[in-house]
PDB file of C-alpha atoms in Angstrom:
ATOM      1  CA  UNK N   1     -18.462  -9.608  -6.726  1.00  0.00           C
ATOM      2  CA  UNK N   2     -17.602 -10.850  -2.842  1.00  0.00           C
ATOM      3  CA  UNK N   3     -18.326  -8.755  -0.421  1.00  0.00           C
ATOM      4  CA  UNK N   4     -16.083  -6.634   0.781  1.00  0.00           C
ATOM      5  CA  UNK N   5     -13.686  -7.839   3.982  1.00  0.00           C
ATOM      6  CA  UNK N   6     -14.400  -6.391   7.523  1.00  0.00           C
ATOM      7  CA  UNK N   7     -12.282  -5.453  10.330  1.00  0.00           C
ATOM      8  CA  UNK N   8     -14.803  -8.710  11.861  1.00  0.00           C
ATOM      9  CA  UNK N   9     -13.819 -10.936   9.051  1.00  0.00           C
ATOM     10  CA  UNK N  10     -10.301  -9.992   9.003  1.00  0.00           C
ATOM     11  CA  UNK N  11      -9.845 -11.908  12.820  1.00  0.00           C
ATOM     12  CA  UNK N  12     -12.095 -15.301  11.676  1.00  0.00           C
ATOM     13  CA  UNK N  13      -9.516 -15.545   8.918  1.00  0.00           C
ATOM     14  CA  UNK N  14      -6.890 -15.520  10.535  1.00  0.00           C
ATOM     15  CA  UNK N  15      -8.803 -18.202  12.954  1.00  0.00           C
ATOM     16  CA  UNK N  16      -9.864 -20.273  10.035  1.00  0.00           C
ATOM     17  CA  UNK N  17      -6.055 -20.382   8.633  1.00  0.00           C
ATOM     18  CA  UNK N  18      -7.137 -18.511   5.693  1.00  0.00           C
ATOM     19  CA  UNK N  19      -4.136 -16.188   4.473  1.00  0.00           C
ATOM     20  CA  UNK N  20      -4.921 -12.640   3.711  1.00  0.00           C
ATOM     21  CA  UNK N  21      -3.681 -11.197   0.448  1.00  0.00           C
ATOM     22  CA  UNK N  22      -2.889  -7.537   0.656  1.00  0.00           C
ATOM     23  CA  UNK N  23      -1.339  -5.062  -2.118  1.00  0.00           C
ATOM     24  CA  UNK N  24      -0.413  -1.486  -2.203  1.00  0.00           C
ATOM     25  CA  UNK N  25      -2.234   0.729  -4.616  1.00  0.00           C
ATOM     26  CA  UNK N  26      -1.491   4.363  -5.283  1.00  0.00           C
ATOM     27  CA  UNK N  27      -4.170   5.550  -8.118  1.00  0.00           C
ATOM     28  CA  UNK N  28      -7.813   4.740  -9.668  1.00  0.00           C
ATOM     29  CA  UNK N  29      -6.251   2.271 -12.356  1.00  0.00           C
ATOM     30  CA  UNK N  30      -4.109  -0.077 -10.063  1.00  0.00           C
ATOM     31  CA  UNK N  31      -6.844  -0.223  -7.615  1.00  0.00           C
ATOM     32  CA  UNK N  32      -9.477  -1.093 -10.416  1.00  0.00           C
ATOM     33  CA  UNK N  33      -6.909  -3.582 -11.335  1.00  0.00           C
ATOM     34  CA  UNK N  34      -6.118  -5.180  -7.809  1.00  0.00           C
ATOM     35  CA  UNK N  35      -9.883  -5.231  -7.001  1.00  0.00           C
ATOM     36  CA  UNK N  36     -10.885  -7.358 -10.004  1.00  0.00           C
ATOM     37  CA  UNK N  37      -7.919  -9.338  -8.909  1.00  0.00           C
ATOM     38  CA  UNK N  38      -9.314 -10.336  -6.044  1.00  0.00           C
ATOM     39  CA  UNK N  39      -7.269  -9.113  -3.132  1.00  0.00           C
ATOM     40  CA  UNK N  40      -8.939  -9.224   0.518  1.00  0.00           C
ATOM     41  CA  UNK N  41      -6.806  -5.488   1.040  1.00  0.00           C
ATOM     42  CA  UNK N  42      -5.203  -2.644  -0.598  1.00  0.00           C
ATOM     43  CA  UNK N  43      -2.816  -0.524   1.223  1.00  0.00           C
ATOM     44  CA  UNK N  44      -2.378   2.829  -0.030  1.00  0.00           C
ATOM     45  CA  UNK N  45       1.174   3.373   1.596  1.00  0.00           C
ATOM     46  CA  UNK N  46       3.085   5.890   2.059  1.00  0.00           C
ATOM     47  CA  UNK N  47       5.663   4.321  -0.013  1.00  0.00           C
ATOM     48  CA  UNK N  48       3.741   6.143  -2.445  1.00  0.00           C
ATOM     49  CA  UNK N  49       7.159   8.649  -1.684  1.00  0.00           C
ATOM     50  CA  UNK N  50       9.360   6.103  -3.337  1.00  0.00           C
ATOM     51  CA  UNK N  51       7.424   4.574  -6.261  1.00  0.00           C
ATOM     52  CA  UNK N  52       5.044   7.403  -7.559  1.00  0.00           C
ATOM     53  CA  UNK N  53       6.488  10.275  -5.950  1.00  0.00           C
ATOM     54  CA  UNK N  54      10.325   9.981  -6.586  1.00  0.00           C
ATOM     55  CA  UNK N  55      11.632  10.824  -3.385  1.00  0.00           C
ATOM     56  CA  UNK N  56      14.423   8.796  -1.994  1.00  0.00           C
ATOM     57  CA  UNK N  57      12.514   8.053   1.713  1.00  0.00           C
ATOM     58  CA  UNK N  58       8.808   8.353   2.829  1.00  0.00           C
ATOM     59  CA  UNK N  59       9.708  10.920   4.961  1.00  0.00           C
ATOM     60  CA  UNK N  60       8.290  13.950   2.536  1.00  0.00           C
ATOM     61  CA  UNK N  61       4.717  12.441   2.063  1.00  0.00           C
ATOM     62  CA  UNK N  62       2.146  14.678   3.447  1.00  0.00           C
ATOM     63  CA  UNK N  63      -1.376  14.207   4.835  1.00  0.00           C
ATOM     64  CA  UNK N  64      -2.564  16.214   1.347  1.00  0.00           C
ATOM     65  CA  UNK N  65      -0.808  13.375  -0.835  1.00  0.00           C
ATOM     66  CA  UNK N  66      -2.467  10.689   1.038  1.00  0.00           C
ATOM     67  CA  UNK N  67      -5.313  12.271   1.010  1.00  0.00           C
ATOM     68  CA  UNK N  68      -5.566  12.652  -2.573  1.00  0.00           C
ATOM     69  CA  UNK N  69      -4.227   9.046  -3.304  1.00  0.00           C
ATOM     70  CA  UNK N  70      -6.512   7.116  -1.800  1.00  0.00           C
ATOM     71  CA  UNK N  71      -9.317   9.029  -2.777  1.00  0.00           C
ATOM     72  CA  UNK N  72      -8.480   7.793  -6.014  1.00  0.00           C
ATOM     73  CA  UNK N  73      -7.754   4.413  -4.808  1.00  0.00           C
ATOM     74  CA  UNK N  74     -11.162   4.602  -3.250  1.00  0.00           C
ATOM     75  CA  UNK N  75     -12.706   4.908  -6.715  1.00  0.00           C
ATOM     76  CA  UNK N  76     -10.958   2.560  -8.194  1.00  0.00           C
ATOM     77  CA  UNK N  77     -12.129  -0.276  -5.541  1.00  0.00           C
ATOM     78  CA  UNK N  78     -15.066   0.907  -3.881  1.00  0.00           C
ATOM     79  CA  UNK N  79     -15.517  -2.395  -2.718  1.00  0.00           C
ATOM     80  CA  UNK N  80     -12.070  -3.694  -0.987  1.00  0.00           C
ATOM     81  CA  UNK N  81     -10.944  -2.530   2.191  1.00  0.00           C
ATOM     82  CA  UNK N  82      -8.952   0.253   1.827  1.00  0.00           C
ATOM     83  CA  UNK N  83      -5.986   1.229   4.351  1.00  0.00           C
ATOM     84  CA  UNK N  84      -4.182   4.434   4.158  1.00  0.00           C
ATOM     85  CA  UNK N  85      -0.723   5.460   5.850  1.00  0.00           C
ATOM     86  CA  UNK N  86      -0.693   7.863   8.085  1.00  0.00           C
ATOM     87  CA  UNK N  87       2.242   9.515   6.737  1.00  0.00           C
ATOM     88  CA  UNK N  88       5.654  10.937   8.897  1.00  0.00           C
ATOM     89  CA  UNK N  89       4.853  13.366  11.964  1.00  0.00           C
ATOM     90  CA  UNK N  90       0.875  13.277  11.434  1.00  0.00           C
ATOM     91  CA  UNK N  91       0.445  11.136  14.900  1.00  0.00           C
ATOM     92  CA  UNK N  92       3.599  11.962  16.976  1.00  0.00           C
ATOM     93  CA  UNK N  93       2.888  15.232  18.099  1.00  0.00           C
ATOM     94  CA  UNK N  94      -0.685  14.863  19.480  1.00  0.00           C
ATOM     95  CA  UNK N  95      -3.687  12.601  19.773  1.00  0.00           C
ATOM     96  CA  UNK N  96      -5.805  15.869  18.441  1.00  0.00           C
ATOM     97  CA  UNK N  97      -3.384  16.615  15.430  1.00  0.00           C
ATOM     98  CA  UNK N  98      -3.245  12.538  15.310  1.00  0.00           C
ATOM     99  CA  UNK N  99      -7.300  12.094  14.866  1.00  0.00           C
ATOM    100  CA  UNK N 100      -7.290  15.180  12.696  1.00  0.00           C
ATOM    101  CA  UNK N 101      -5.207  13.576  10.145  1.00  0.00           C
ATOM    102  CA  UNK N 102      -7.023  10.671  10.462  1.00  0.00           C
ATOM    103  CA  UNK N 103     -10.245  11.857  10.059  1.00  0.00           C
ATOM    104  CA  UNK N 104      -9.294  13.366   7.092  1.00  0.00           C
ATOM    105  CA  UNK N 105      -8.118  10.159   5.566  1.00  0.00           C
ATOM    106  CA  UNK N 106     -11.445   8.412   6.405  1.00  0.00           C
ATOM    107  CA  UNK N 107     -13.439  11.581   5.109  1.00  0.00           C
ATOM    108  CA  UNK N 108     -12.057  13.097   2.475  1.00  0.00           C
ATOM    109  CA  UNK N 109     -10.217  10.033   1.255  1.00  0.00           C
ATOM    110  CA  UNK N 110     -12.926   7.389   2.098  1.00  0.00           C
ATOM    111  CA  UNK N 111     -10.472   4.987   3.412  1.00  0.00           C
ATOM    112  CA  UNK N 112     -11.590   2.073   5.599  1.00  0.00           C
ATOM    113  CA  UNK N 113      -9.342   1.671   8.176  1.00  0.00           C
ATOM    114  CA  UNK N 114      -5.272   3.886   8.311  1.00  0.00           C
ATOM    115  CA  UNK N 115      -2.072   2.341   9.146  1.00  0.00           C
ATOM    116  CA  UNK N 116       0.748   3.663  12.135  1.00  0.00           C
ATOM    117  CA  UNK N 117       4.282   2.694  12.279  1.00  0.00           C
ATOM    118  CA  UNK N 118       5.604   2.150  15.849  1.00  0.00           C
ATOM    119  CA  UNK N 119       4.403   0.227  18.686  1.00  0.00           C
ATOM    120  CA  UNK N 120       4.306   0.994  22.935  1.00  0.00           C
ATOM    121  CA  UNK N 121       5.166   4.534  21.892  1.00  0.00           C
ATOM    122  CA  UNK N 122       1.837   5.232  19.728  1.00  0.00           C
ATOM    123  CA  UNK N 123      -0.364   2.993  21.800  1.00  0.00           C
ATOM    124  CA  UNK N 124      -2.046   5.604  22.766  1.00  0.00           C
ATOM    125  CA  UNK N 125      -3.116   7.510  19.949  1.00  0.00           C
ATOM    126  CA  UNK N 126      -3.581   4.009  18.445  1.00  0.00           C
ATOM    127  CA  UNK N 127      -5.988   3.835  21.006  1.00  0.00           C
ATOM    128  CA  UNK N 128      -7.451   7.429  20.480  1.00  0.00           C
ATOM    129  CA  UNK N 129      -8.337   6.860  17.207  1.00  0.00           C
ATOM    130  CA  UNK N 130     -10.086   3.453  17.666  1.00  0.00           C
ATOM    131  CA  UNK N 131     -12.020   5.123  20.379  1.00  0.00           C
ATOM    132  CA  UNK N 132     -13.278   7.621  17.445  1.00  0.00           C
ATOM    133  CA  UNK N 133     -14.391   4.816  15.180  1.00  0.00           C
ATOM    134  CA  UNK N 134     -11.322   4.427  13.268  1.00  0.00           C
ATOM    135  CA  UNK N 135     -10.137   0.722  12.569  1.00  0.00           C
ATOM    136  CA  UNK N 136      -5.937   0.837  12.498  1.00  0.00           C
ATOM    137  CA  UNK N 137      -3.413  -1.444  11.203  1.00  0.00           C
ATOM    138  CA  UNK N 138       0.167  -1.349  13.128  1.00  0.00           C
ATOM    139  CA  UNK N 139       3.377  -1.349  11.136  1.00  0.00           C
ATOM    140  CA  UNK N 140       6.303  -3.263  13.683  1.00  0.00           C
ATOM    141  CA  UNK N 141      10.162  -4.266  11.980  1.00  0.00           C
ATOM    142  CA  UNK N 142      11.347  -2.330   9.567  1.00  0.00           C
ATOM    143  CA  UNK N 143       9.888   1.302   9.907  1.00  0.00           C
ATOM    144  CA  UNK N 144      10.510   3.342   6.801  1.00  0.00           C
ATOM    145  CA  UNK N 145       9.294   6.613   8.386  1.00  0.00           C
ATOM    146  CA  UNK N 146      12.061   6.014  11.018  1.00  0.00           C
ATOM    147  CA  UNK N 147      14.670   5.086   8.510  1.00  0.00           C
ATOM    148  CA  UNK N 148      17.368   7.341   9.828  1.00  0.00           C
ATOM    149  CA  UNK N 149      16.776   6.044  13.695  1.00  0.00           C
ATOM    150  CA  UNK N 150      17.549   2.325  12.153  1.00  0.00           C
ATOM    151  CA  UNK N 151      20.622   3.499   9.381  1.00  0.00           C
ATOM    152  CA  UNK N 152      18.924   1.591   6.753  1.00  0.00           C
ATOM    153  CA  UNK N 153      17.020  -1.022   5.904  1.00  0.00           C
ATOM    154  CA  UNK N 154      17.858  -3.341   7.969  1.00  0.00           C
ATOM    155  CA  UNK N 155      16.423  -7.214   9.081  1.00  0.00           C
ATOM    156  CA  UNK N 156      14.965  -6.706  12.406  1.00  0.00           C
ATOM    157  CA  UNK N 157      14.767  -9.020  15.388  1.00  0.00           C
ATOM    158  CA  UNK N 158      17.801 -11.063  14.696  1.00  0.00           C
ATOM    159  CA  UNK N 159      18.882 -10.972  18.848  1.00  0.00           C
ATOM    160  CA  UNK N 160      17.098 -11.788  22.048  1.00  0.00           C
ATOM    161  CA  UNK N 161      16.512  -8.347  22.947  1.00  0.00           C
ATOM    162  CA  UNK N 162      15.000  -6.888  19.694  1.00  0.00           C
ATOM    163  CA  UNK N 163      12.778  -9.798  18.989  1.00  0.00           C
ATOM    164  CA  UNK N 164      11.506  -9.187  22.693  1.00  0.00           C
ATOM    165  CA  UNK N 165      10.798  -5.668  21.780  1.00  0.00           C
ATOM    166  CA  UNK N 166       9.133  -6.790  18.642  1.00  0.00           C
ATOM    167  CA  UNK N 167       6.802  -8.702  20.649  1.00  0.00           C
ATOM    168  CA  UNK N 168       5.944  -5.936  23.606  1.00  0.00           C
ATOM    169  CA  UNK N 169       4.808  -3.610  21.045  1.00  0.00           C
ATOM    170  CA  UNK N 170       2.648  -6.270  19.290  1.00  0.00           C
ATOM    171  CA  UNK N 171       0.892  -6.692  21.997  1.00  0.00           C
ATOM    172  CA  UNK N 172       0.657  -3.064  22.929  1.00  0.00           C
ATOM    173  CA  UNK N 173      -0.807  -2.313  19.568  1.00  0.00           C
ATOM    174  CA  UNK N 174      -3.340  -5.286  19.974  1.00  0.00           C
ATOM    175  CA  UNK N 175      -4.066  -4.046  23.721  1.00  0.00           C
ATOM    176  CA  UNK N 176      -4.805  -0.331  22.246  1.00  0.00           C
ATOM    177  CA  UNK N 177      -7.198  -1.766  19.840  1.00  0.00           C
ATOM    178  CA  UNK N 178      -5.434  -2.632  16.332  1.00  0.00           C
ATOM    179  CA  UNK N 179      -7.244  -4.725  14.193  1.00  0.00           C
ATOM    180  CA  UNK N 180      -3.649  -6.461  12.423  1.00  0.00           C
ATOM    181  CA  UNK N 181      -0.296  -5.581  12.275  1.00  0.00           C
ATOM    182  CA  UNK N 182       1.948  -5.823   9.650  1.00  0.00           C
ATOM    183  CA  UNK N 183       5.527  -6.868  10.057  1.00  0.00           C
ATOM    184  CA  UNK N 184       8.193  -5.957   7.708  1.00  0.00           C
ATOM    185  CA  UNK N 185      11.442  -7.280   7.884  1.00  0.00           C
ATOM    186  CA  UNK N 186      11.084  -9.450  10.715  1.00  0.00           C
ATOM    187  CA  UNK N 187      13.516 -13.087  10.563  1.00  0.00           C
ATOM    188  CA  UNK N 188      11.064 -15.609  10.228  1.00  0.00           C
ATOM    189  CA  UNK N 189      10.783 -17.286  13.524  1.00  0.00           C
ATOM    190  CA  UNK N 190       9.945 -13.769  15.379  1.00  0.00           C
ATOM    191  CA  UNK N 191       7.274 -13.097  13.100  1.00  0.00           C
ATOM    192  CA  UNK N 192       5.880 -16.843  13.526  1.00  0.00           C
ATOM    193  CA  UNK N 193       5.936 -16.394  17.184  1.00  0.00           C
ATOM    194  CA  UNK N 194       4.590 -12.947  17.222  1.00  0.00           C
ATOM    195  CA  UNK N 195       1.464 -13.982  14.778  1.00  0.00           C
ATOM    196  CA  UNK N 196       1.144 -17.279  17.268  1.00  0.00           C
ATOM    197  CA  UNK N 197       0.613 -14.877  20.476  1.00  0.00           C
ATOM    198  CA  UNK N 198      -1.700 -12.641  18.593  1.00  0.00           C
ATOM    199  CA  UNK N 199      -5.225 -12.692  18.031  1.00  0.00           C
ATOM    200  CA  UNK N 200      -5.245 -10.355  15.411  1.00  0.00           C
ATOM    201  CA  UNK N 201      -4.250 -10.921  12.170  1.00  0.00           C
ATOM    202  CA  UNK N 202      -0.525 -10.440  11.189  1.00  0.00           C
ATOM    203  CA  UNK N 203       0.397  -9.255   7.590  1.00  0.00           C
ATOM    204  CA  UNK N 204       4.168  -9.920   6.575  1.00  0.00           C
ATOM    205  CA  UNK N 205       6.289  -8.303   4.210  1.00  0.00           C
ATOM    206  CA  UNK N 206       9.660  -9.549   3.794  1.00  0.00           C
ATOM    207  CA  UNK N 207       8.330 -11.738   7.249  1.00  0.00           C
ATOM    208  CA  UNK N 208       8.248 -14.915   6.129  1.00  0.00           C
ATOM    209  CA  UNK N 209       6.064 -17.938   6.133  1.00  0.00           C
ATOM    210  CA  UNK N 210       4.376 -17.646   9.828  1.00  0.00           C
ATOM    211  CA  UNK N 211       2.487 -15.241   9.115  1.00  0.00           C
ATOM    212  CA  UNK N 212      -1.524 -14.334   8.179  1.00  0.00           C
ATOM    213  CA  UNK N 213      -0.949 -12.450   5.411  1.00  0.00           C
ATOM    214  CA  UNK N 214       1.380 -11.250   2.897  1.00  0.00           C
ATOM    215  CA  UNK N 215       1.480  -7.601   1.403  1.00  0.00           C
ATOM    216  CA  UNK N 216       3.900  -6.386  -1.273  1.00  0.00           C
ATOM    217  CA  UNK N 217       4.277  -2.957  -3.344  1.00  0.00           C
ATOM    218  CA  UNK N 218       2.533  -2.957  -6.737  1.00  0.00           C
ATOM    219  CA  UNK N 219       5.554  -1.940  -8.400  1.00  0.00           C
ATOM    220  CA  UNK N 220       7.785  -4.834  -6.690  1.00  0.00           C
ATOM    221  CA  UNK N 221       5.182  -7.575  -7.664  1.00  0.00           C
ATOM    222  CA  UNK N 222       5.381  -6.034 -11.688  1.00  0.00           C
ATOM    223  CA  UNK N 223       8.603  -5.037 -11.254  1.00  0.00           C
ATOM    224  CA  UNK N 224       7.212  -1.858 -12.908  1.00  0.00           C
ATOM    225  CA  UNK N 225      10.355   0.513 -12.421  1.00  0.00           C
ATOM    226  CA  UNK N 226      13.168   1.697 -14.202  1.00  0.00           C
ATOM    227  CA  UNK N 227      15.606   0.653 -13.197  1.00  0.00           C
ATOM    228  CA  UNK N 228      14.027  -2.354 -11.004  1.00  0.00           C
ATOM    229  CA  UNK N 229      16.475  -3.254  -7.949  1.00  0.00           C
ATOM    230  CA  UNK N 230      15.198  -6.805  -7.158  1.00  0.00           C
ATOM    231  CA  UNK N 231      14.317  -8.122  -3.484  1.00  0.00           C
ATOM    232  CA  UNK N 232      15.031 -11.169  -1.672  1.00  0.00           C
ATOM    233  CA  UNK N 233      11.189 -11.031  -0.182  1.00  0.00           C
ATOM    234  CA  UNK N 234       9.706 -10.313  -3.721  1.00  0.00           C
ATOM    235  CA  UNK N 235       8.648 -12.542  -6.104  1.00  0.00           C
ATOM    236  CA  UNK N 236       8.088 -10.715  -9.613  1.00  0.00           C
ATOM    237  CA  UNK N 237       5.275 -12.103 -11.294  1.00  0.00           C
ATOM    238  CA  UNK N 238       5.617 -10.245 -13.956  1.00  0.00           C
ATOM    239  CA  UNK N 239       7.603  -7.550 -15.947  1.00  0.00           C
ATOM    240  CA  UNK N 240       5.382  -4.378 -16.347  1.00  0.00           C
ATOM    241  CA  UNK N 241       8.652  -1.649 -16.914  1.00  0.00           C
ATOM    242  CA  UNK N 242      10.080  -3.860 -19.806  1.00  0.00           C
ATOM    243  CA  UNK N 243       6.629  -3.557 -21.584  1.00  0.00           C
ATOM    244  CA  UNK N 244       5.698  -0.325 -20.755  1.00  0.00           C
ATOM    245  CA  UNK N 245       8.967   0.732 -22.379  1.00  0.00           C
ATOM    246  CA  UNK N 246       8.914  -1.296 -25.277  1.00  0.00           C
ATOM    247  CA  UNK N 247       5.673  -0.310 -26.425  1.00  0.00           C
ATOM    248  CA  UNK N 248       6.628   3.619 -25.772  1.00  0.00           C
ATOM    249  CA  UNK N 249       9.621   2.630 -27.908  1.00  0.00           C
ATOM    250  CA  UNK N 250       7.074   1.433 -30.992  1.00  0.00           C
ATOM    251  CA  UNK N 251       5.205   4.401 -30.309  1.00  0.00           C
ATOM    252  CA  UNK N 252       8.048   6.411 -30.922  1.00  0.00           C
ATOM    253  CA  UNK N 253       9.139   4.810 -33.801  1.00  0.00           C
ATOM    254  CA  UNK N 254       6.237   4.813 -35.529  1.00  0.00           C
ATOM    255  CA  UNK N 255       5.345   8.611 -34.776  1.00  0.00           C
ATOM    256  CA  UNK N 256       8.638   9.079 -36.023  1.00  0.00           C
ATOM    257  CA  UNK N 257       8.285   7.377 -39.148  1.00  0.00           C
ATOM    258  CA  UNK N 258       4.915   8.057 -40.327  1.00  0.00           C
ATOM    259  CA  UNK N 259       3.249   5.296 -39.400  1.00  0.00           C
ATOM    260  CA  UNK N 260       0.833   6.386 -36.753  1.00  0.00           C
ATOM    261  CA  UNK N 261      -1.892   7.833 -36.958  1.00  0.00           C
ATOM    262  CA  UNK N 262      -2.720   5.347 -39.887  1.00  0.00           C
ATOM    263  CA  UNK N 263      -6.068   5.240 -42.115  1.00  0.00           C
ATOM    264  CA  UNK N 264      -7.638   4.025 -39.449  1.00  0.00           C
ATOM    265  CA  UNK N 265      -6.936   6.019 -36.568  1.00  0.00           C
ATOM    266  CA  UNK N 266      -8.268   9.192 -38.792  1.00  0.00           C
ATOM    267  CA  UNK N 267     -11.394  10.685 -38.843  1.00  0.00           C
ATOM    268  CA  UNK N 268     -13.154  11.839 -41.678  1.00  0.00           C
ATOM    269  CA  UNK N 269     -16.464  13.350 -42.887  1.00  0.00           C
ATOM    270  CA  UNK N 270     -18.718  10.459 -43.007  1.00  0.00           C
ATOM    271  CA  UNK N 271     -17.337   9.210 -39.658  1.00  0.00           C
ATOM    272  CA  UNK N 272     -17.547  12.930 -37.661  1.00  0.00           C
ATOM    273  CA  UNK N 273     -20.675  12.352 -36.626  1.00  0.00           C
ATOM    274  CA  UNK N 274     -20.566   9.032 -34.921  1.00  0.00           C
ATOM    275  CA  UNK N 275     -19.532   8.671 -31.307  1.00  0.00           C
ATOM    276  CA  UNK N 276     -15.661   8.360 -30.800  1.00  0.00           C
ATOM    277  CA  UNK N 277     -16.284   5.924 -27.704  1.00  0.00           C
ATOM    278  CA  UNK N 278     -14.068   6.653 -24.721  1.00  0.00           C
ATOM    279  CA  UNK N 279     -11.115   9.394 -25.215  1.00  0.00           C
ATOM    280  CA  UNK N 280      -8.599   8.433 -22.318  1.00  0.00           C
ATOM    281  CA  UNK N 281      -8.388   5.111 -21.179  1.00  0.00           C
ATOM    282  CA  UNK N 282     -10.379   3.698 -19.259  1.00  0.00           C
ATOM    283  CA  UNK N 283     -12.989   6.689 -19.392  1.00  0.00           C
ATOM    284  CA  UNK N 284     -16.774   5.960 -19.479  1.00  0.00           C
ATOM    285  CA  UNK N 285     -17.820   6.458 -23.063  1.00  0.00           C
ATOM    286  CA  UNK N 286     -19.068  10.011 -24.863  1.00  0.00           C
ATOM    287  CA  UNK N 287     -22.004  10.468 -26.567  1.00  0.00           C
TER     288      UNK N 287
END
């Protein structure tokens, strides 16, 4: 297995014109999955509020739930670097409450590196927290946590003055000590020109082509939802919810009719005493 990317390694590939391929993962069994994948990063967002969690925003996702996701994630991929969200409110109110919820991510949920959304207005406790120790990704565009500021999801930096903006608080972020950005969002040509006057690595979403990296959400990229609203920045590459539903559908069924457990999925007396092999999925084995 490669070794995992650094914060180091992150900047010379974004000098060597090598993309970086990022992917959100909320739990031990994506992660496992994205890992043996290959991905350079997994982002355990804090869209975790939409996709896992139900709600309608990411606004409700705690410091607790992110805690407790990537911890999972963490075992899942122990050797990918990990980013967590710092969710809504965790790093507005001060740069102490700020590095306590990020120490907590790094500690108890062995991240390697969080994420912040904003840009000259959390420069600081950017800074503050890479003063610590702690690597952070920004989050320019498209801000979920400040969805009700913006009325929506919206394409950002289609006018002179917003793209300018866009580019002050890139390079605040990069000034404070951010190791990438990501931009969400963004109409193509800001993005390109933003990643051109960076030296740190830019990771688009919905960003276009100018960019050094592309993330999407697990669930968008395996359009594993029901019901699945597509994107115009996504490209499916496969169909996870149709599956999933189909085979709970055969599992039904045959429950239904008899036809599970069969012969074989029985145990009897001259098989009790044999191991059963793993129980739950993808479980180490018993016995």
């Amino acid at each position: 297995m490669a070794k995992p990317l650094t914060v180091l390694k992150s900047k010379q590939m974004k000098d060597n014109k090598e993309p970086i391929t990022v992917i959100t993962a909320y739990d031990y069994p994506s992660a496992k999955l994205a890992e043996e994948a290959g991905v350079d990063m997994i982002l355990v967002g804090d869209s975790l509020g939409n996709v896992v969690l139900g709600y309608d925003t990411t606004i409700p996702v705690t410091v607790d739930d992110m805690v407790y996701h990537t911890r999972a994630v963490a075992r899942g991929a122990g050797s990918t670097f990990i980013i967590a969200d710092m969710p809504f409110m965790s790093y507005h109110v001060s740069k102490e409450d700020t590095l306590r919820a990020a120490s907590r991510l790094m500690k108890e949920g062995h991240a390697t590196a969080i994420k912040m959304e904003g840009g000259t207005e959390i420069a600081d406790e950017v800074a503050a927290c890479v003063r610590a120790g702690i690597p952070v990704m920004g989050h320019l565009g498209l801000t979920p946590q400040s969805i009700h500021m913006l009325s929506g999801y919206r394409i950002q930096g289609k006018d002179e003055q917003s793209a300018r903006k866009l580019m002050e608080d890139a390079l605040a972020l990069e000034k404070a000590g951010a190791f990438a950005v990501v931009l969400e969002l963004v109409t193509e040509q800001v993005a390109a020109e933003i990643s051109a006057a960076l030296s740190i690595p830019t990771i688009g979403i919905g960003a276009g082509r100018g960019c050094d990296g592309q993330v999407l959400v697990y669930h968008d990229l395996l359009q594993y939802s029901s019901p699945y609203h597509p994107k115009k920045f996504v490209k499916n590459y496969a169909d996870i919810g149709s599956t999933i539903r189909s085979a709970i559908e055969g599992y039904v069924k045959d429950v239904k009719t008899r036809q599970f457990p069969a012969e074989e999925h029985v145990f009897t007396a001259a098989t009790a005493g044999k191991a059963a092999g793993p129980v739950y999925g993808s479980a180490k084995e018993n016995g």
